[in-house]
GROMACS .gro file of C-alpha atoms in nm:
model
  179
    1MET     CA    1   6.845   5.718  -3.042
    2SER     CA    2   6.486   5.855  -3.005
    3LYS     CA    3   6.698   6.061  -2.785
    4LEU     CA    4   6.970   6.177  -3.035
    5LEU     CA    5   6.654   6.201  -3.265
    6SER     CA    6   6.489   6.421  -3.061
    7ARG     CA    7   6.811   6.701  -3.018
    8ILE     CA    8   6.805   6.648  -3.360
    9ALA     CA    9   6.460   6.806  -3.460
   10GLY     CA   10   6.452   7.022  -3.134
   11LEU     CA   11   6.825   7.192  -3.294
   12PHE     CA   12   6.581   7.270  -3.579
   13SER     CA   13   6.221   7.311  -3.517
   14SER     CA   14   6.311   7.612  -3.190
   15ARG     CA   15   6.592   7.729  -3.280
   16SER     CA   16   6.608   8.146  -3.272
   17ILE     CA   17   6.777   8.372  -3.478
   18SER     CA   18   6.947   8.609  -3.255
   19GLY     CA   19   7.132   8.820  -3.501
   20ILE     CA   20   7.382   8.826  -3.828
   21ASP     CA   21   7.751   9.014  -3.724
   22LYS     CA   22   7.922   9.233  -4.063
   23THR     CA   23   8.105   8.927  -4.145
   24GLY     CA   24   7.776   8.731  -4.192
   25ASN     CA   25   7.765   8.517  -3.966
   26ARG     CA   26   7.460   8.403  -3.758
   27TYR     CA   27   7.365   8.395  -3.393
   28PHE     CA   28   7.062   8.171  -3.274
   29ALA     CA   29   6.943   8.084  -2.950
   30ARG     CA   30   6.730   7.769  -2.761
   31LYS     CA   31   6.543   7.721  -2.418
   32GLU     CA   32   6.545   7.359  -2.354
   33GLU     CA   33   6.468   7.215  -2.073
   34ILE     CA   34   6.701   6.953  -1.906
   35ASP     CA   35   6.592   6.770  -1.541
   36GLY     CA   36   6.335   7.069  -1.529
   37ILE     CA   37   6.584   7.373  -1.551
   38VAL     CA   38   6.540   7.575  -1.887
   39LYS     CA   39   6.806   7.655  -2.043
   40GLU     CA   40   6.911   7.906  -2.358
   41LYS     CA   41   7.183   7.718  -2.551
   42ARG     CA   42   7.328   7.965  -2.771
   43TRP     CA   43   7.645   7.833  -3.130
   44VAL     CA   44   7.702   8.016  -3.408
   45ILE     CA   45   7.700   7.950  -3.764
   46PHE     CA   46   7.981   8.052  -3.925
   47LYS     CA   47   7.972   8.230  -4.318
   48GLY     CA   48   8.256   8.063  -4.480
   49GLU     CA   49   8.574   7.904  -4.332
   50GLU     CA   50   8.509   7.843  -3.933
   51ASP     CA   51   8.722   8.076  -3.763
   52PRO     CA   52   8.670   8.202  -3.419
   53THR     CA   53   8.895   8.502  -3.469
   54THR     CA   54   8.612   8.700  -3.656
   55ILE     CA   55   8.380   8.670  -3.360
   56PRO     CA   56   8.349   9.041  -3.203
   57VAL     CA   57   8.394   9.059  -2.899
   58GLU     CA   58   8.035   9.152  -2.835
   59TRP     CA   59   7.935   8.825  -2.961
   60ILE     CA   60   8.135   8.605  -2.762
   61CYS     CA   61   8.001   8.788  -2.418
   62TRP     CA   62   7.630   8.676  -2.617
   63LEU     CA   63   7.748   8.258  -2.681
   64ASN     CA   64   7.917   8.302  -2.286
   65GLY     CA   65   7.606   8.410  -2.115
   66GLN     CA   66   7.831   8.712  -2.017
   67ARG     CA   67   7.514   8.939  -2.144
   68LYS     CA   68   7.186   8.886  -2.176
   69ARG     CA   69   7.078   9.030  -2.467
   70ALA     CA   70   7.264   8.950  -2.787
   71PRO     CA   71   7.351   9.307  -2.916
   72THR     CA   72   7.183   9.511  -3.202
   73PRO     CA   73   7.284   9.611  -3.435
   74GLU     CA   74   7.301  10.028  -3.396
   75GLU     CA   75   7.488   9.924  -3.086
   76MET     CA   76   7.770   9.711  -3.335
   77MET     CA   77   7.777  10.036  -3.518
   78GLU     CA   78   7.829  10.218  -3.301
   79LEU     CA   79   8.114  10.026  -3.092
   80GLU     CA   80   8.259  10.037  -3.458
   81VAL     CA   81   8.258  10.433  -3.490
   82ARG     CA   82   8.458  10.467  -3.131
   83ARG     CA   83   8.719  10.114  -3.194
   84GLU     CA   84   8.824  10.338  -3.568
   85ARG     CA   85   8.843  10.612  -3.336
   86VAL     CA   86   9.097  10.489  -3.124
   87ARG     CA   87   9.258  10.328  -3.378
   88LEU     CA   88   9.312  10.694  -3.527
   89ASN     CA   89   9.384  10.844  -3.181
   90VAL     CA   90   9.696  10.602  -3.080
   91GLU     CA   91   9.808  10.627  -3.437
   92LEU     CA   92   9.829  11.020  -3.375
   93LEU     CA   93  10.020  10.906  -2.998
   94LYS     CA   94  10.295  10.729  -3.197
   95LYS     CA   95  10.304  10.947  -3.475
   96GLU     CA   96  10.448  11.290  -3.187
   97GLU     CA   97  10.639  10.973  -3.024
   98VAL     CA   98  10.850  10.996  -3.337
   99GLU     CA   99  10.850  11.325  -3.386
  100LYS     CA  100  10.922  11.400  -2.991
  101ARG     CA  101  11.237  11.124  -3.012
  102ALA     CA  102  11.365  11.300  -3.351
  103LYS     CA  103  11.336  11.655  -3.160
  104GLU     CA  104  11.524  11.537  -2.827
  105GLY     CA  105  11.809  11.334  -3.095
  106PRO     CA  106  12.047  11.104  -2.890
  107ALA     CA  107  12.163  11.320  -2.578
  108HIS     CA  108  11.874  11.186  -2.467
  109LYS     CA  109  11.983  10.803  -2.470
  110VAL     CA  110  12.063  10.670  -2.154
  111LYS     CA  111  12.356  10.514  -2.086
  112ALA     CA  112  12.396  10.133  -2.123
  113GLY     CA  113  12.575  10.102  -1.745
  114GLY     CA  114  12.276  10.227  -1.533
  115PRO     CA  115  12.285  10.531  -1.380
  116ASP     CA  116  12.621  10.708  -1.118
  117LEU     CA  117  12.538  10.670  -0.809
  118LYS     CA  118  12.831  10.840  -0.672
  119SER     CA  119  12.818  11.127  -0.875
  120PHE     CA  120  12.418  11.120  -0.761
  121ILE     CA  121  12.513  11.127  -0.403
  122ARG     CA  122  12.751  11.402  -0.378
  123LYS     CA  123  12.519  11.639  -0.563
  124PHE     CA  124  12.347  11.605  -0.192
  125PRO     CA  125  12.473  11.763   0.098
  126SER     CA  126  12.701  11.606   0.375
  127SER     CA  127  12.548  11.512   0.668
  128GLU     CA  128  12.541  11.356   1.007
  129ALA     CA  129  12.601  11.042   0.791
  130ASP     CA  130  12.887  11.110   0.631
  131LYS     CA  131  13.083  11.232   0.881
  132ALA     CA  132  13.043  10.945   1.138
  133GLU     CA  133  13.104  10.684   0.758
  134GLU     CA  134  13.415  10.898   0.726
  135VAL     CA  135  13.560  10.877   1.062
  136SER     CA  136  13.478  10.458   1.111
  137GLY     CA  137  13.623  10.495   0.743
  138ALA     CA  138  13.961  10.646   1.023
  139ARG     CA  139  13.868  10.467   1.244
  140ASP     CA  140  13.963  10.157   0.970
  141ASP     CA  141  14.279  10.302   0.889
  142GLU     CA  142  14.405  10.309   1.198
  143ARG     CA  143  14.307   9.901   1.248
  144SER     CA  144  14.483   9.781   1.035
  145LYS     CA  145  14.790  10.001   1.024
  146GLU     CA  146  14.759   9.854   1.429
  147THR     CA  147  14.736   9.466   1.268
  148GLU     CA  148  15.055   9.525   1.037
  149ALA     CA  149  15.222   9.628   1.296
  150GLY     CA  150  15.144   9.402   1.507
  151LYS     CA  151  15.239   9.159   1.278
  152ALA     CA  152  15.556   9.261   1.282
  153LYS     CA  153  15.630   9.216   1.611
  154GLU     CA  154  15.455   8.880   1.596
  155GLU     CA  155  15.292   9.052   2.021
  156PRO     CA  156  14.912   8.945   2.077
  157SER     CA  157  14.746   9.239   2.062
  158PRO     CA  158  14.468   9.336   2.300
  159GLU     CA  159  14.118   9.270   2.325
  160SER     CA  160  13.911   9.510   2.236
  161SER     CA  161  13.515   9.543   2.179
  162GLU     CA  162  13.558   9.695   1.888
  163PRO     CA  163  13.520   9.373   1.562
  164THR     CA  164  13.937   9.430   1.426
  165GLY     CA  165  14.070   9.226   1.055
  166SER     CA  166  13.951   9.192   0.747
  167GLY     CA  167  14.084   8.973   0.419
  168ALA     CA  168  14.288   8.695   0.568
  169SER     CA  169  14.262   8.718   0.923
  170PHE     CA  170  13.854   8.737   0.917
  171LYS     CA  171  13.695   8.466   1.173
  172PRO     CA  172  13.331   8.434   1.062
  173GLY     CA  173  13.181   8.376   1.471
  174ALA     CA  174  13.440   8.534   1.628
  175TRP     CA  175  13.339   8.895   1.753
  176GLN     CA  176  13.070   8.843   1.982
  177PRO     CA  177  12.835   9.301   2.055
  178PRO     CA  178  12.972   9.385   2.420
  179THR     CA  179  12.760   9.296   2.659
   0.00000   0.00000   0.00000
């Protein structure tokens, strides 16, 4: 009980005011010794309703110990001017963006389905890969014709090192690469 009373008495006697913010919140600090270690305790007394969102960032940093010194009134004024300048710049940028979009009009809108990749690929000149793809496409056509003809004749087709078949005739794991 005496320990509690001494803490309450110490709260009022050894506290020192560190500063006041623009909303009237008062910030205090006191040094207390706990087990031979001197620690600084910091706290705020709100003016009016206790709303932690009204505490400026600089004071929050000081309360959490991220700043060693409390912010000065001059520093708070400079930071307030800088925040106002940034806010005005953001408004100006938003207005410019709206004007830019209005000038561009509806022609700038992107398709909902996404880009057309086939038309994108057609823009590039033919390469060796395209030629190889065309050749392999022709081989696939020939194989499908051969398999259709083979089904009609009911004769077994000769084994080849190339994979054949598609759709219903496909058997996973049946083809092995040539060795």
